[in-house]
Coordinates of C-alpha atoms in Angstrom, one line a residue:
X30 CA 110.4 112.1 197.7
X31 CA 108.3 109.0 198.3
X32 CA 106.7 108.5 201.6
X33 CA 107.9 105.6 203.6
X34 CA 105.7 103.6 206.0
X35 CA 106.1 100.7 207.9
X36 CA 105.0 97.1 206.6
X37 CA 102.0 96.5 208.3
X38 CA 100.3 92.9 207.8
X39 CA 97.7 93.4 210.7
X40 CA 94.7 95.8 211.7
X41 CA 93.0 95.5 214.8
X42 CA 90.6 97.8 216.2
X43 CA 88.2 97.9 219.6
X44 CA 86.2 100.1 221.5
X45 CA 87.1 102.8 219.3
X46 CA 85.3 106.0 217.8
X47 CA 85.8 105.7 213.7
X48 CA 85.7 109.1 211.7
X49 CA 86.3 110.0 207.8
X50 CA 89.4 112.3 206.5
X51 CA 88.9 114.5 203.8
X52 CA 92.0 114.0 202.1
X53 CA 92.9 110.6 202.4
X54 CA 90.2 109.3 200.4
X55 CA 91.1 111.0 197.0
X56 CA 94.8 111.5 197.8
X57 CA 96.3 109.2 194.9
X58 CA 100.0 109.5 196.8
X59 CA 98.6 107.8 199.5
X60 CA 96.7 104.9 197.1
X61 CA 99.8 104.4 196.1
X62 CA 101.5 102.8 198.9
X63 CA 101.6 99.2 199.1
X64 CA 98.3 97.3 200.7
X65 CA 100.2 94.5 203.1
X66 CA 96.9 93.9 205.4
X67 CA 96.1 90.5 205.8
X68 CA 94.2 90.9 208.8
X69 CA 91.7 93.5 209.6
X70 CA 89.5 93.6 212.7
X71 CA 87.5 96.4 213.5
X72 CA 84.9 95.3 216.5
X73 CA 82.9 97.4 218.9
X74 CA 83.4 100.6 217.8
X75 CA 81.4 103.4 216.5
X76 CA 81.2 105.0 213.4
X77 CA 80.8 108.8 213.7
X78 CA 78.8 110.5 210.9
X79 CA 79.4 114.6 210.9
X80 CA 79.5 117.7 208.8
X81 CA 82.9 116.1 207.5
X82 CA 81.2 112.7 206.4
X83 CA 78.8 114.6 204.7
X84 CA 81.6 116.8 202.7
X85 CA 83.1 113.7 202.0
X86 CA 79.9 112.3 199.8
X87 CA 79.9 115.6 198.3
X88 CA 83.3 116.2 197.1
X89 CA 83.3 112.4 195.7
X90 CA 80.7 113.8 193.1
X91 CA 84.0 115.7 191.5
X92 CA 86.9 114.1 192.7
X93 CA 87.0 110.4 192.5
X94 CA 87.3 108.0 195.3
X95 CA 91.0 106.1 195.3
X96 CA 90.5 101.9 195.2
X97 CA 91.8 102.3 198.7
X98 CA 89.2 104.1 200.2
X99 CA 86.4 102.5 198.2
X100 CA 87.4 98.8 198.8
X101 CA 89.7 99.3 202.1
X102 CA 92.2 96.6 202.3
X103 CA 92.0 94.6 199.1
X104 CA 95.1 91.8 200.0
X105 CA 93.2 91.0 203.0
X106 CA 92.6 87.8 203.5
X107 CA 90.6 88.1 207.0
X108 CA 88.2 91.0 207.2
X109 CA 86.3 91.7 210.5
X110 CA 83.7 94.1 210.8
X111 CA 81.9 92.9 214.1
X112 CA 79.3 95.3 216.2
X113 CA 79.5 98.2 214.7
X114 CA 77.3 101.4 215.4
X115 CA 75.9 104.7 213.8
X116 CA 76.1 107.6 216.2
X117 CA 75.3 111.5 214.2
X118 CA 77.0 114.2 215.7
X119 CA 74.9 117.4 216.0
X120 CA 72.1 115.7 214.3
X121 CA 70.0 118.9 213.8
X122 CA 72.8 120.8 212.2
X123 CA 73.6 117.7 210.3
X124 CA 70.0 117.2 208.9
X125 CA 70.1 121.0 207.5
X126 CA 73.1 120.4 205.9
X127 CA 72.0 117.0 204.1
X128 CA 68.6 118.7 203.1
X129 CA 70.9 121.5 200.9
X130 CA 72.9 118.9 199.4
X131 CA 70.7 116.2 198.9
X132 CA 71.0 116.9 194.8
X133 CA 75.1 116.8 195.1
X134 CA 74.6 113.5 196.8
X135 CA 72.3 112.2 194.5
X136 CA 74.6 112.7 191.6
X137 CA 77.7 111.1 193.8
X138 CA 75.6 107.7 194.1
X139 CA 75.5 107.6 190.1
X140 CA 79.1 107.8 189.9
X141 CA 80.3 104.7 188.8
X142 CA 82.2 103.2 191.5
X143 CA 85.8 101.3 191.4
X144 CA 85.9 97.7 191.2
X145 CA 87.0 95.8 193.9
X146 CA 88.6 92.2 193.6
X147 CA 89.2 90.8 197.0
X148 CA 91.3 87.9 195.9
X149 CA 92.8 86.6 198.8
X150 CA 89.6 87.1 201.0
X151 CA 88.7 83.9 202.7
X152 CA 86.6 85.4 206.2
X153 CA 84.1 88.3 205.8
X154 CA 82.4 88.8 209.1
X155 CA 79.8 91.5 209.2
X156 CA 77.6 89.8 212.1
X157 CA 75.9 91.7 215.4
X158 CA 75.5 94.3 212.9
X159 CA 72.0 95.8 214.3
X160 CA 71.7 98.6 211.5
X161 CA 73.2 96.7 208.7
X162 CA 70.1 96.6 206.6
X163 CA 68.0 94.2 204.3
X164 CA 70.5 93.3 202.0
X165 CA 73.8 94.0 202.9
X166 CA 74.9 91.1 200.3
X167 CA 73.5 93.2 197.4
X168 CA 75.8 96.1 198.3
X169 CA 78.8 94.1 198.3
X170 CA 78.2 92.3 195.2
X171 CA 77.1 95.8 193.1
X172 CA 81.0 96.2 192.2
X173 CA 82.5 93.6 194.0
X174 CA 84.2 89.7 193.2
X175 CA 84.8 87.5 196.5
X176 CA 86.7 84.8 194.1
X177 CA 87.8 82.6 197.4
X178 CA 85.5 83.7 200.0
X179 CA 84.5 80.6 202.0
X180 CA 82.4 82.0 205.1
X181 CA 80.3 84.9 205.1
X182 CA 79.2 85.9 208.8
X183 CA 75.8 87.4 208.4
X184 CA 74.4 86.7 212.2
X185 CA 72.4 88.8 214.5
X186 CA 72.0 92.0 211.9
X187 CA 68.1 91.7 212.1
X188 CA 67.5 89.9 208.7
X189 CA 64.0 89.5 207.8
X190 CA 64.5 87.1 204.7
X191 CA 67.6 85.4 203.5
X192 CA 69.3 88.0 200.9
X193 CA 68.3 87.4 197.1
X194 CA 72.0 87.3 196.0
X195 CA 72.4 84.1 198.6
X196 CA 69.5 81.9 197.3
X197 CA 72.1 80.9 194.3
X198 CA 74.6 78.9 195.8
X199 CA 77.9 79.5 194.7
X200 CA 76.9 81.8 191.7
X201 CA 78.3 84.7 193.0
X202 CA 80.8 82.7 195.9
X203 CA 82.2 79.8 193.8
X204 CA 84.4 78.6 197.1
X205 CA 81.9 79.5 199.5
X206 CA 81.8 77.1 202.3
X207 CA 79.4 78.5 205.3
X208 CA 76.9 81.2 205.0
X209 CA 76.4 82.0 209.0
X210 CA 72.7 83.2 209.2
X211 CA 71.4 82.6 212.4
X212 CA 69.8 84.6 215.4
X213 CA 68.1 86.7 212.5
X214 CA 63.9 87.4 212.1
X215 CA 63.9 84.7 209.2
X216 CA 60.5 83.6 209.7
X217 CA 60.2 81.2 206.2
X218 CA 63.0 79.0 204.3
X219 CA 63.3 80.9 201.0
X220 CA 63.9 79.2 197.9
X221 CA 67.5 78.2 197.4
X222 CA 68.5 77.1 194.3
X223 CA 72.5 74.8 194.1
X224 CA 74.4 76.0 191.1
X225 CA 77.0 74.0 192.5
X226 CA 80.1 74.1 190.8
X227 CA 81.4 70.6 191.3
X228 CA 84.5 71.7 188.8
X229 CA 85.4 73.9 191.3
X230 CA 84.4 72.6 194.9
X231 CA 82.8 68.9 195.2
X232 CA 82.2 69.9 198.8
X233 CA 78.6 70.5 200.9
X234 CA 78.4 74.2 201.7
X235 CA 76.0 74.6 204.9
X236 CA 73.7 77.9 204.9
X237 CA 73.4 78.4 208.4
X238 CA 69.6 79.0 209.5
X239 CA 69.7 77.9 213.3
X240 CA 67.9 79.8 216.0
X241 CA 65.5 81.9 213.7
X242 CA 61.9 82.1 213.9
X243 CA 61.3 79.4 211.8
X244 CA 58.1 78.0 212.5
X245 CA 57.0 75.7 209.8
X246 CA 58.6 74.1 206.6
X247 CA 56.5 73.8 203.4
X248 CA 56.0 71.3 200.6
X249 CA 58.0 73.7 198.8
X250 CA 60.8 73.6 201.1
X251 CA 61.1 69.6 201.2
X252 CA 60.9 69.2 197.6
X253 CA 63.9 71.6 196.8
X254 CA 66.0 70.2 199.2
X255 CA 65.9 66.8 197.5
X256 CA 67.4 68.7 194.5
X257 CA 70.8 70.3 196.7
X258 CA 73.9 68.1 196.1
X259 CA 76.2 70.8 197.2
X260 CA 74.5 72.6 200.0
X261 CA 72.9 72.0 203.2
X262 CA 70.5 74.3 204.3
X263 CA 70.7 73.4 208.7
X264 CA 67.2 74.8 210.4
X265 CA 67.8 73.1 213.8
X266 CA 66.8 74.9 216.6
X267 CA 63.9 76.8 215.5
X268 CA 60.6 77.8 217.2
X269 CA 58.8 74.9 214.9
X270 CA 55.1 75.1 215.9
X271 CA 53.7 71.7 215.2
X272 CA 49.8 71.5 214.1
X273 CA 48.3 69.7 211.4
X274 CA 50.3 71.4 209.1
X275 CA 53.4 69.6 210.1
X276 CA 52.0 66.4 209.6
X277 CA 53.1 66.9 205.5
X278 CA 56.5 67.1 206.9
X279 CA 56.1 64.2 208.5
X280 CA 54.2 62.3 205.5
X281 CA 57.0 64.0 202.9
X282 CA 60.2 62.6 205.6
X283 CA 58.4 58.7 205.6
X284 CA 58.0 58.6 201.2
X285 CA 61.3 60.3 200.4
X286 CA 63.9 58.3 203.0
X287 CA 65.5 57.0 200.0
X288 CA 65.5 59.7 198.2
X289 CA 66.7 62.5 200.3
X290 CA 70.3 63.7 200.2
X291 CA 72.6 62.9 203.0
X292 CA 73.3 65.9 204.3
X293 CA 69.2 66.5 205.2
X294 CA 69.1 63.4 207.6
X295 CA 69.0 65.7 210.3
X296 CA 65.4 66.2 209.4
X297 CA 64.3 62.9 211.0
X298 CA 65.5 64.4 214.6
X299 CA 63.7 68.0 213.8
X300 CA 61.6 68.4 217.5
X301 CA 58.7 70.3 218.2
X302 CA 58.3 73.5 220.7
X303 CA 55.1 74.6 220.6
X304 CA 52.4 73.3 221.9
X305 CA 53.6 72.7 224.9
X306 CA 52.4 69.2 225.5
X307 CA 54.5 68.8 222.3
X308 CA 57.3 70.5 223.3
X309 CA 61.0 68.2 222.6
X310 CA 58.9 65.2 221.0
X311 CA 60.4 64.4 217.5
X312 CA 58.2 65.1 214.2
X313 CA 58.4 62.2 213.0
X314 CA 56.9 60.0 215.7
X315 CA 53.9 62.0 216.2
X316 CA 50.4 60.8 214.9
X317 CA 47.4 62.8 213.2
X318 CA 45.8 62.9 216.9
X319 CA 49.2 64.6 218.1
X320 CA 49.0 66.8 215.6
X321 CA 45.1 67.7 215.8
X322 CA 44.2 67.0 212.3
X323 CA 41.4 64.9 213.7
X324 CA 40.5 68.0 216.2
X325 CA 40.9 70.1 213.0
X326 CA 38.9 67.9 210.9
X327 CA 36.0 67.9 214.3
X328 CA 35.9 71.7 213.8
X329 CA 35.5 71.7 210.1
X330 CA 32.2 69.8 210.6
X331 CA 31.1 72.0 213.8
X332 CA 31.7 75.2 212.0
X333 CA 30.2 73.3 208.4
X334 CA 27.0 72.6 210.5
X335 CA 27.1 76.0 211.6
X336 CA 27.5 77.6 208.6
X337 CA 24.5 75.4 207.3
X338 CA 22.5 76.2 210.5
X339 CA 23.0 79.9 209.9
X340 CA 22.1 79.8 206.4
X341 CA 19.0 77.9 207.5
X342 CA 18.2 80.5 210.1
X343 CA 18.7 83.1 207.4
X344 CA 16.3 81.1 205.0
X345 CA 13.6 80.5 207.5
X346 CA 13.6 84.4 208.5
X347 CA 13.6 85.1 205.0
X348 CA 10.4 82.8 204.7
X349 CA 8.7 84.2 207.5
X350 CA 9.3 88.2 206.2
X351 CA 7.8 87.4 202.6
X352 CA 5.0 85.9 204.4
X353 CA 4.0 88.3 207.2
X354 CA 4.8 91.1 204.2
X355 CA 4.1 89.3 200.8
X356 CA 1.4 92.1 199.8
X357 CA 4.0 94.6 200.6
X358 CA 6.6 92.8 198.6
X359 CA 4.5 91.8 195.7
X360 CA 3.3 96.3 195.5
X361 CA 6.9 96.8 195.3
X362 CA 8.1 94.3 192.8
X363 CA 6.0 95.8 190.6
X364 CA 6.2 99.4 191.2
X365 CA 9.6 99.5 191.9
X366 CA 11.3 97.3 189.3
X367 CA 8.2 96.4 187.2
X368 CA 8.2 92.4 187.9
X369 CA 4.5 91.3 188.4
X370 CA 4.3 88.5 190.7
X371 CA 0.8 87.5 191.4
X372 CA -1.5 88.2 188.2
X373 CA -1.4 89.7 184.6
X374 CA -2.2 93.2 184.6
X375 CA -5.3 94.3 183.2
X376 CA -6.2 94.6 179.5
X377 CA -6.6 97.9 178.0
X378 CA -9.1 96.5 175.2
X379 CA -12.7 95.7 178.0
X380 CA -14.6 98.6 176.4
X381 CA -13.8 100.7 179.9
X382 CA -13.6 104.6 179.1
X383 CA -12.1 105.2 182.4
X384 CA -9.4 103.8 184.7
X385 CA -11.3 105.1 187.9
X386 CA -14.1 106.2 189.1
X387 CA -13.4 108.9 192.3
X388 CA -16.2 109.5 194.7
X389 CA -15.1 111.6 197.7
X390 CA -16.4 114.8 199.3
X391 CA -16.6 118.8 198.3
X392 CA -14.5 118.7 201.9
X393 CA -11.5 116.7 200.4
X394 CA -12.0 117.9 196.7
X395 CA -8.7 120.2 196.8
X396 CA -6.3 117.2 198.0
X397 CA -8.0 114.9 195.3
X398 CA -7.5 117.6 192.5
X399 CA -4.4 118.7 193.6
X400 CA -2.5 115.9 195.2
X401 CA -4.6 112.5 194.0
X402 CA -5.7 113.1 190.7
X403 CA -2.2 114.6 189.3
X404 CA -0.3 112.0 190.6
X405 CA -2.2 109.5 188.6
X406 CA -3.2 111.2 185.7
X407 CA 0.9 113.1 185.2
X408 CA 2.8 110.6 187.2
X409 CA 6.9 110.7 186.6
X410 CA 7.6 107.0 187.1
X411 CA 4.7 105.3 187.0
X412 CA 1.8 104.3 184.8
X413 CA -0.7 107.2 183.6
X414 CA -4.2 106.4 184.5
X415 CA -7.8 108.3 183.2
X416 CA -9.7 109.2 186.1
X417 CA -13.7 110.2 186.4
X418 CA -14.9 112.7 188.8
X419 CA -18.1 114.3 188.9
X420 CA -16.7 118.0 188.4
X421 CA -15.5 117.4 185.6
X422 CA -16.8 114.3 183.6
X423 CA -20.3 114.3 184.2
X424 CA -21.9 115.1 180.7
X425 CA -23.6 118.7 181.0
X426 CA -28.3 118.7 180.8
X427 CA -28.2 115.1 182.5
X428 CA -29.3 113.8 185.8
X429 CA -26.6 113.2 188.4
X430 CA -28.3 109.7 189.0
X431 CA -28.2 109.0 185.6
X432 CA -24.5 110.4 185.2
X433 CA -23.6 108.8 188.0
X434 CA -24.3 105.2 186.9
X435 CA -23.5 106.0 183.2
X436 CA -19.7 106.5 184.9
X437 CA -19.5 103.9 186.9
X438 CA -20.3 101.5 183.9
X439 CA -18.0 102.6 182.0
X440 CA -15.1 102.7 185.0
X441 CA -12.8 99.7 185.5
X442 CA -12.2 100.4 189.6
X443 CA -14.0 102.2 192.2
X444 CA -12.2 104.7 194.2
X445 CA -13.9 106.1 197.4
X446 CA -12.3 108.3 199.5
X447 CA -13.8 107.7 203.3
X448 CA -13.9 110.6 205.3
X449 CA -16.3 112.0 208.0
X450 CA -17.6 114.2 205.5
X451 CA -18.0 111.3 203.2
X452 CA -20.4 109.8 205.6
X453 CA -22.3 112.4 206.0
X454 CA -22.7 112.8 202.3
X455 CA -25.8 111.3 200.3
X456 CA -24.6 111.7 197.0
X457 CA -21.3 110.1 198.4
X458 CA -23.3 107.5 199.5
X459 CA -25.1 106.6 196.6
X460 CA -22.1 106.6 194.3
X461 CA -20.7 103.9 197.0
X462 CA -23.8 101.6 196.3
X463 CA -24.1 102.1 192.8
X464 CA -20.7 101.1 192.3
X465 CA -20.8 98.6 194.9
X466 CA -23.9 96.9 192.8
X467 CA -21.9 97.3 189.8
X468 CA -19.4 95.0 191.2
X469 CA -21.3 92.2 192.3
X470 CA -23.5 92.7 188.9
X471 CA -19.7 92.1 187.3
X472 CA -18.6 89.6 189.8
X473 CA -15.1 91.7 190.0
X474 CA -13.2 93.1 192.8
X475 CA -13.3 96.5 191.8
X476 CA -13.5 98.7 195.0
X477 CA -10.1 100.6 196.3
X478 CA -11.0 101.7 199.9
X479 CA -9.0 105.5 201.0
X480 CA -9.4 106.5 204.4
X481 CA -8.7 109.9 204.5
X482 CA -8.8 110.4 208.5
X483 CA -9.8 107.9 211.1
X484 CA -13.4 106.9 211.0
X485 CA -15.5 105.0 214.2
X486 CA -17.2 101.8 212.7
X487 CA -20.3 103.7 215.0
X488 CA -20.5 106.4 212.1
X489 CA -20.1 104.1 209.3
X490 CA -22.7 103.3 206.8
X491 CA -23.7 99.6 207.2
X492 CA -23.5 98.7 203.7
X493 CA -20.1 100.8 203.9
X494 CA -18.9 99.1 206.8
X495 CA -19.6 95.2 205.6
X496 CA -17.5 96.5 202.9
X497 CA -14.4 97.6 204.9
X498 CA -14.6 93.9 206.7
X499 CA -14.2 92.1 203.5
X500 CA -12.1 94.3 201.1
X501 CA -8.6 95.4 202.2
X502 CA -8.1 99.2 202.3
X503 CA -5.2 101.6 202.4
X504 CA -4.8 105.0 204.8
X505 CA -3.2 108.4 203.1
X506 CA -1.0 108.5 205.1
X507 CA 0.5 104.6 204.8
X508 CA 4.1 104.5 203.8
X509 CA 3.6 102.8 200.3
X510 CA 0.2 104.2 199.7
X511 CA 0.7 105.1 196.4
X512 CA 2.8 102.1 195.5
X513 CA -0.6 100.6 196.8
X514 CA -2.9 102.8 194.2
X515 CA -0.8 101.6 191.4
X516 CA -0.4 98.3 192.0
X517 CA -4.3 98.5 193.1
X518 CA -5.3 100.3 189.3
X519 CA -3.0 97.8 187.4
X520 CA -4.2 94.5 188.7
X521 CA -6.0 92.0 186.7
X522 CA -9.5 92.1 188.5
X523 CA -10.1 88.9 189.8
X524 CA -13.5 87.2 190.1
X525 CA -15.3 88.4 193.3
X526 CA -15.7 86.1 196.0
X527 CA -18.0 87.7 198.7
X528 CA -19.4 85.1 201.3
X529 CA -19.9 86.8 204.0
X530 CA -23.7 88.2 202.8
X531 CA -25.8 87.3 200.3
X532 CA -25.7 88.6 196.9
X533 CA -29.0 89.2 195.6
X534 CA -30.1 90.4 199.5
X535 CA -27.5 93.4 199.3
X536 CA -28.6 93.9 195.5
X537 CA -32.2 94.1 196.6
X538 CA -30.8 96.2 199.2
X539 CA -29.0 98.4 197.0
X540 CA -32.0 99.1 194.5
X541 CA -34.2 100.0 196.7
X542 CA -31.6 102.6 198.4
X543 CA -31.4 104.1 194.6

């Protein structure tokens, strides 16, 4: 026996706590009855999300959802949806439940959906929706039509962007006459493009972007709206913050007065609110001083000549390091990364048997073997030098004079190791002088200078110590000491350029010492 209801043409709702039914949404009896809603008005209310809401998703994923329950009240031809909340009942209890089921509900949101055709729907208000999401529009349009729907009532539901599916006028709301999207978070105009339809509506649709948080409008923004015919996008009564940016505006509203449509003369009266010596004046009667382009332009060149006086500081600093350190820097160019800055290095092919000649002390003769002598002669990274020490390269039945000078001939550098013991060493001595007279008889500087330990110039042989004033010398335990030997052994030998004594004085010196 068919189930008789009454005819009702109106739905209105307040104040009122909404919850799902189990069976009413997949009872096709009850789909069957005839939809006579024309109005529907559900406002203030709250929706109430339980264990039953949740048994509801689940059983949709075998039983199918009637068009009644999917679409509600297709023949409407007002639909009011205004303040509406979210409230979970026993969330706890809830949340364990949706964590067993979350597969079952995955499955029901694959399930392909009814269609609903709201032909006769002319008002769709969804506004001071707080939790209605991102894109509410993309929901509706998934498996919906809106053939006649001329205003949409999107305000205050906390949109941050205006929602892709609206930025085509009239593609997907061919009748659509205002698109209420104000009091949102829109903080930019997005790109709207006018399909239009003038075979089906010759009228201007308004999209609604009052009392945002609109700040600024681009170049962008300007040149599409001399391309709308059919809509009007209104941005009155926004937050517009006008610097030197705004002064395109103002440049774009003065060329384009012809050209601009109708419907955008509004523009002309647009008014600034921040800064607040700004505040309520119109854009377009404000200068480049208003705006602070000049102020802008003043603070390009202060932080230009600030830039350059930084880099200058930087340069200078720079200047000053490789000069207070340019020996340093000129060791470790080539030691480090092999780039020889001040000479050529030193040809292999002078008739030189050795690389060095070592004189230093029995005292010190286990840190030269052990420590000196392999670091030169089986370095890792560096060049591999031949040494000569008196141990072991002085030829077996001859003097040690005569060995002695036979090695320092044929040695491109001197090496003396200065130690206390040094000084107190003839033979150490004599080495120093021979080689030392060797030098100036070359006209090379040839002597590399070790101080083993800290020596009193009271102690210090005087030939020794004129030495040390006028050759540069390099302590064991110096940070880049044997950066310093390398670079020392490597050198080109330069031509000799002692003034502070007389040559031939020091030679006569020197033979008469020997």
């Amino acid at each position: 026996m068919p189930v008789k209801v009454p005819s009702i043409v109106s739905l209105s709702v307040d104040n009122c706590n909404l919850r799902g039914s189990n069976s009413e949404n997949f009872d096709e009896d009850i789909a069957k009855l005839p939809d006579r809603i024309r109005y529907s008005k559900i406002t203030n209310s709250v929706r109430i999300i339980d264990d039953r809401y949740l048994d509801i998703m689940i059983q949709s994923v075998n039983s199918h959802y009637t068009d009644s329950a999917e679409c509600g009240p297709l023949n409407a031809e007002v639909i009011i949806e205004r303040n509406l909340t979210v409230e979970f009942i026993n969330s706890e209890s809830f949340r364990i439940l949706l964590s067993k089921n979350m597969a079952n509900i995955a499955r029901s949101s694959t399930i392909i959906k009814s269609i609903c055709i709201y032909e006769k729907l002319k008002i769709y208000d969804m506004s001071q929706n707080p939790t209605l999401g991102m894109d509410p529009v993309g929901s509706l349009l998934q498996s919906s039509s809106y053939p006649v729907l001329q205003v949409m009532n999107l305000s205050r539901v906390n949109l941050n962007e205006i929602p892709h599916h609206l930025r085509r006028w009239r593609l997907y709301f061919p009748r659509m006459n205002y698109l209420d999207l104000s009091y949102n978070n829109l903080g930019e105009v997005n790109s709207v493009v006018d399909i239009g339809r003038d075979e089906v509506n010759a009228t201007v649709g308004v999209i609604d972007l009052r009392h945002n948080k609109i700040k600024m409008l681009t170049k962008e923004n300007l040149e599409s709206f001399l391309q709308h015919k059919f809509v009007k996008i209104d941005v009155r009564n926004n937050p517009f913050e006008c610097d030197c940016r705004m002064n395109v505006v103002k440049q774009f509203l003065l060329r384009n007065s012809q050209k601009l449509p109708k419907q955008y003369e509004y523009l002309y009266n647009l008014r600034c609110v921040t800064p607040r010596n700004l505040r309520g004046m119109r854009i377009i009667n404000l200068s480049r001083i208003n705006f602070g382009c000049d102020k802008s332009s003043s603070k390009l060149e202060i932080n230009t000549v600030v830039i350059l006086s930084t880099l200058s500081g930087v340069i200078i600093l720079t200047a000053v390091v490789v000069i207070v350190f340019r020996n340093e820097i000129i060791v470790l160019f080539f030691t480090r990364i092999y780039i020889h800055i001040n000479c050529g290095t030193m040809k292999a092919n002078d008739g030189k048997k050795y690389d060095a000649f070592i004189a230093f002390s029995e005292e010190n003769e286990d840190w030269v073997i052990r420590t000196l002598i392999r670091r030169l002669e089986h370095p890792e990274n560096t060049p591999t030098f031949k040494v000569c020490i008196h141990q072991r390269d002085f030829l077996l039945g001859a003097g040690i004079v005569e060995n002695i000078m036979a090695c320092i001939k044929q040695s491109r550098y001197f090496i003396f190791i200065i130690s206390k013991a040094f000084l107190r060493s003839e033979w150490c001595l004599m080495e120093f002088r021979a080689a030392l007279q060797q030098s100036l008889k070359e006209k090379t500087d040839n002597l590399i200078m070790v101080m083993f330990e800290d020596i009193s110039d009271m102690v210090v042989d005087k030939d020794l110590q004129r030495c040390l004033k006028t050759t540069t010398y390099v302590k064991i335990e110096d940070r880049l000491f044997w950066d310093k030997i390398v670079y020392a052994l490597t050198r080109k030998q330069k031509k000799s350029n002692r003034q502070r004594f007389h040559v031939e004085e020091i030679e006569m010196d020197l033979n008469a010492r020997i």
